[in-house]
Amino acid sequence: DQQVKQNSPSLSVQEGRISILNCDYTNSMFDYFLWYKKYPAEGPTFLISISSIKDKNEDGRFTVFLNKSAKHLSLHIVPSQPGDSAVYFCAASTGNTGKLIFGQGTTLQVKP
Amino acid sequence: DTEVTQTPKHLVMGMTNKKSLKCEQHMGHRAMYWYKQKAKKPPELMFVYSYEKLSINESVPSRFSPECPNSSLLNLHLHALQPEDSALYLCASSKYTGGRGQDYGYTFGSGTRLTVV
């Protein structure tokens, strides 16, 4: 049973445009969400996070939106740059366990 | 120092070998984690250590044995592995297991690429 789902395996965007990566979850107990970026042969790099008490968090070119009623979050990257090309993972956690549950990832390609 | 350092980066071992993966952080984090990632799959949690004590074992086979000698170090001892255990093993740390926002600092190392032959 996949509790965190990223239904788009890949996304291709032109440089300068907006990239929107989506993530859905099923467990209503999740109270904290994180986005990570991953290059091949490297560990995930933290991008941005959001608590379930908020509906938006912004950090530079990255904005995460949370819709609790729809159990959906999205990561917006504006403007997209070729260096953003990577696999993006959505992750969720609950309580104080420290356990992160990851989605399957979305491969973003930003074309020059 | 805001890094989690894992050694070795690559490891090839036979099914009868004993080896260890090492992880180190100097951020003062009191929670450390082992994750396993197979190709084209998301990372999956194996173990959680909180204040040097094992708090979560995700039903991992006993051929994987974690150890946390002190607050900065985390080891994963490997013995009698199977070829299907070949994967990227990721270590992570965070300030606390229940941190949020800036307090969390959930940081991953670059991983050890393990191949079991």
Short mmCIF file of C-alpha atoms in Angstrom, two decimals:
data_model
loop_
_atom_site.label_atom_id
_atom_site.label_comp_id
_atom_site.label_asym_id
_atom_site.label_seq_id
_atom_site.Cartn_x
_atom_site.Cartn_y
_atom_site.Cartn_z
CA ASP A 1 0.00 0.00 0.00
CA GLN A 2 1.72 3.15 -1.22
CA GLN A 3 0.98 5.95 1.18
CA VAL A 4 2.82 8.59 -0.85
CA LYS A 5 2.36 8.65 -4.61
CA GLN A 6 3.96 10.63 -7.38
CA ASN A 7 1.93 9.59 -10.39
CA SER A 8 4.06 11.30 -13.04
CA PRO A 9 7.31 9.38 -13.57
CA SER A 10 8.73 12.16 -15.72
CA LEU A 11 8.26 15.80 -16.67
CA SER A 12 9.92 17.86 -19.39
CA VAL A 13 9.90 21.68 -19.23
CA GLN A 14 11.52 24.47 -21.19
CA GLU A 15 14.11 26.61 -19.43
CA GLY A 16 12.53 29.70 -17.85
CA ARG A 17 9.09 28.13 -17.58
CA ILE A 18 7.36 26.80 -14.49
CA SER A 19 7.83 23.18 -13.37
CA ILE A 20 5.02 21.69 -11.31
CA LEU A 21 5.60 18.38 -9.56
CA ASN A 22 2.71 16.68 -7.85
CA CYS A 23 2.39 14.34 -4.89
CA ASP A 24 -0.64 12.63 -3.32
CA TYR A 25 -0.88 10.88 0.01
CA THR A 26 -3.39 8.63 1.69
CA ASN A 27 -2.48 8.78 5.40
CA SER A 28 -4.29 11.67 7.09
CA MET A 29 -1.89 11.38 10.05
CA PHE A 30 1.01 12.78 8.02
CA ASP A 31 1.85 16.16 9.51
CA TYR A 32 5.05 17.16 7.75
CA PHE A 33 6.09 16.98 4.12
CA LEU A 34 9.47 17.38 2.47
CA TRP A 35 10.79 17.60 -1.08
CA TYR A 36 14.19 16.20 -2.01
CA LYS A 37 16.18 16.41 -5.22
CA LYS A 38 18.43 13.54 -6.22
CA TYR A 39 21.16 13.18 -8.82
CA PRO A 40 22.35 9.70 -9.88
CA ALA A 41 24.87 8.15 -7.47
CA GLU A 42 24.22 10.84 -4.86
CA GLY A 43 22.05 11.04 -1.78
CA PRO A 44 18.82 13.08 -1.74
CA THR A 45 19.33 16.81 -1.15
CA PHE A 46 16.71 18.64 0.90
CA LEU A 47 14.84 21.37 -0.99
CA ILE A 48 11.86 22.60 0.97
CA SER A 49 9.34 21.41 3.53
CA ILE A 50 5.87 22.26 4.81
CA SER A 51 3.97 21.57 7.98
CA SER A 52 0.37 20.40 7.82
CA ILE A 53 -0.73 23.59 9.60
CA LYS A 54 0.32 25.65 6.57
CA ASP A 55 -0.85 25.66 2.98
CA LYS A 56 2.15 27.32 1.36
CA ASN A 57 5.87 27.67 1.91
CA GLU A 58 8.23 29.57 -0.33
CA ASP A 59 12.01 29.57 -0.62
CA GLY A 60 13.51 31.40 -3.56
CA ARG A 61 12.47 29.71 -6.79
CA PHE A 62 10.77 26.87 -4.92
CA THR A 63 7.23 26.96 -3.54
CA VAL A 64 5.36 24.06 -2.00
CA PHE A 65 1.56 24.08 -1.79
CA LEU A 66 -0.42 21.78 0.48
CA ASN A 67 -4.11 20.96 0.06
CA LYS A 68 -5.02 18.88 3.10
CA SER A 69 -8.61 18.22 2.10
CA ALA A 70 -7.41 16.73 -1.20
CA LYS A 71 -4.34 15.10 0.42
CA HIS A 72 -2.26 16.67 -2.30
CA LEU A 73 0.89 18.73 -2.44
CA SER A 74 2.82 20.26 -5.27
CA LEU A 75 6.26 21.74 -5.80
CA HIS A 76 6.55 24.75 -8.12
CA ILE A 77 9.90 25.75 -9.55
CA VAL A 78 9.97 29.16 -11.20
CA PRO A 79 11.89 29.84 -13.36
CA SER A 80 13.15 26.38 -14.22
CA GLN A 81 16.84 26.03 -15.01
CA PRO A 82 18.77 23.21 -16.73
CA GLY A 83 20.57 22.55 -13.43
CA ASP A 84 17.20 21.61 -11.92
CA SER A 85 17.16 18.44 -14.02
CA ALA A 86 17.11 15.59 -11.49
CA VAL A 87 14.77 13.14 -9.76
CA TYR A 88 12.45 14.82 -7.26
CA PHE A 89 11.07 12.89 -4.30
CA CYS A 90 8.17 13.87 -2.12
CA ALA A 91 8.37 12.52 1.46
CA ALA A 92 5.99 12.54 4.40
CA SER A 93 6.34 11.94 8.11
CA THR A 94 4.09 11.62 11.12
CA GLY A 95 4.60 12.08 14.82
CA ASN A 96 8.02 11.80 16.36
CA THR A 97 9.37 8.62 14.77
CA GLY A 98 11.68 10.31 12.29
CA LYS A 99 10.51 7.88 9.62
CA LEU A 100 10.14 9.38 6.15
CA ILE A 101 7.93 7.69 3.58
CA PHE A 102 8.92 8.56 0.04
CA GLY A 103 7.00 8.72 -3.21
CA GLN A 104 8.38 6.96 -6.28
CA GLY A 105 9.98 10.10 -7.64
CA THR A 106 9.51 12.27 -10.73
CA THR A 107 12.34 12.80 -13.19
CA LEU A 108 12.43 16.44 -14.26
CA GLN A 109 14.21 17.45 -17.43
CA VAL A 110 14.65 21.17 -18.09
CA LYS A 111 15.59 21.83 -21.69
CA PRO A 112 17.74 24.85 -22.63
CA ASP B 1 30.01 21.13 8.92
CA THR B 2 26.58 20.35 7.43
CA GLU B 3 27.40 17.01 5.88
CA VAL B 4 26.72 13.37 6.42
CA THR B 5 29.75 11.37 5.30
CA GLN B 6 29.46 7.75 4.22
CA THR B 7 32.27 5.30 3.53
CA PRO B 8 33.00 3.45 1.40
CA LYS B 9 31.29 4.92 -1.67
CA HIS B 10 31.34 1.56 -3.44
CA LEU B 11 31.56 -1.95 -2.03
CA VAL B 12 31.59 -5.34 -3.73
CA MET B 13 31.29 -8.31 -1.40
CA GLY B 14 30.77 -12.04 -1.65
CA MET B 15 27.88 -13.81 0.03
CA THR B 16 30.18 -15.21 2.74
CA ASN B 17 31.95 -11.95 3.52
CA LYS B 18 31.55 -9.69 6.52
CA LYS B 19 31.79 -5.97 5.87
CA SER B 20 30.69 -2.71 7.50
CA LEU B 21 29.29 0.55 6.19
CA LYS B 22 30.16 3.69 8.10
CA CYS B 23 28.35 6.99 8.53
CA GLU B 24 29.52 10.12 10.33
CA GLN B 25 27.99 13.52 11.08
CA HIS B 26 29.24 16.44 13.17
CA MET B 27 26.11 18.58 13.18
CA GLY B 28 25.16 17.61 16.72
CA HIS B 29 22.19 15.63 15.42
CA ARG B 30 20.78 13.10 17.86
CA ALA B 31 18.82 11.01 15.35
CA MET B 32 20.45 8.85 12.68
CA TYR B 33 18.94 6.59 10.05
CA TRP B 34 19.71 3.86 7.56
CA TYR B 35 17.72 3.71 4.31
CA LYS B 36 17.96 1.28 1.41
CA GLN B 37 17.27 2.32 -2.17
CA LYS B 38 16.93 -0.13 -5.05
CA ALA B 39 17.21 1.05 -8.64
CA LYS B 40 14.29 3.20 -9.80
CA LYS B 41 12.62 2.87 -6.39
CA PRO B 42 12.26 5.34 -3.50
CA PRO B 43 14.43 5.11 -0.38
CA GLU B 44 12.98 2.78 2.27
CA LEU B 45 13.70 3.10 5.97
CA MET B 46 15.64 0.29 7.66
CA PHE B 47 16.62 1.59 11.11
CA VAL B 48 16.25 4.66 13.32
CA TYR B 49 18.58 5.56 16.19
CA SER B 50 17.52 8.24 18.63
CA TYR B 51 20.06 9.35 21.26
CA GLU B 52 22.23 6.34 20.34
CA LYS B 53 19.41 3.89 21.03
CA LEU B 54 17.66 1.83 18.36
CA SER B 55 14.09 3.09 18.16
CA ILE B 56 12.84 1.58 14.89
CA ASN B 57 13.77 -1.64 13.10
CA GLU B 58 11.61 -2.03 10.02
CA SER B 59 11.66 -5.84 10.17
CA VAL B 60 15.09 -5.91 8.56
CA PRO B 61 16.74 -9.37 8.25
CA SER B 62 19.36 -10.12 10.89
CA ARG B 63 22.11 -10.26 8.28
CA PHE B 64 21.99 -6.45 8.62
CA SER B 65 23.18 -5.33 12.06
CA PRO B 66 23.23 -1.63 12.96
CA GLU B 67 25.43 -0.07 15.61
CA CYS B 68 25.63 3.44 17.00
CA PRO B 69 28.90 3.72 18.98
CA ASN B 70 28.40 7.41 19.75
CA SER B 71 26.28 10.38 18.76
CA SER B 72 28.35 11.09 15.63
CA LEU B 73 28.79 7.59 14.21
CA LEU B 74 26.48 5.00 12.75
CA ASN B 75 27.60 1.65 11.37
CA LEU B 76 25.81 -1.05 9.41
CA HIS B 77 27.42 -4.48 9.74
CA LEU B 78 26.77 -6.87 6.86
CA HIS B 79 27.08 -10.64 6.96
CA ALA B 80 25.94 -13.43 4.64
CA LEU B 81 24.15 -11.08 2.28
CA GLN B 82 22.25 -12.17 -0.80
CA PRO B 83 22.55 -10.77 -4.34
CA GLU B 84 19.10 -9.16 -3.91
CA ASP B 85 20.60 -7.01 -1.12
CA SER B 86 22.55 -5.11 -3.75
CA ALA B 87 21.38 -1.50 -3.49
CA LEU B 88 22.34 2.05 -2.54
CA TYR B 89 22.51 2.32 1.25
CA LEU B 90 21.82 5.82 2.52
CA CYS B 91 22.56 7.22 5.94
CA ALA B 92 20.72 10.29 7.20
CA SER B 93 20.64 12.37 10.34
CA SER B 94 18.32 14.94 11.86
CA LYS B 95 18.40 17.15 14.94
CA TYR B 96 15.72 15.07 16.64
CA THR B 97 13.30 12.43 15.38
CA GLY B 98 10.37 14.80 15.92
CA GLY B 99 11.85 18.03 14.70
CA ARG B 100 10.07 20.31 12.29
CA GLY B 101 11.08 23.21 10.10
CA GLN B 102 14.56 24.52 10.74
CA ASP B 103 14.83 22.18 13.72
CA TYR B 104 14.65 19.10 11.55
CA GLY B 105 17.65 19.42 9.26
CA TYR B 106 17.01 15.95 7.83
CA THR B 107 20.20 15.43 5.83
CA PHE B 108 21.27 12.48 3.70
CA GLY B 109 24.73 11.23 2.88
CA SER B 110 25.79 10.32 -0.67
CA GLY B 111 25.32 6.63 0.00
CA THR B 112 27.27 3.41 -0.39
CA ARG B 113 26.65 1.50 -3.60
CA LEU B 114 26.71 -2.16 -2.49
CA THR B 115 27.00 -5.07 -4.90
CA VAL B 116 26.70 -8.62 -3.56
CA VAL B 117 28.19 -11.27 -5.83
#
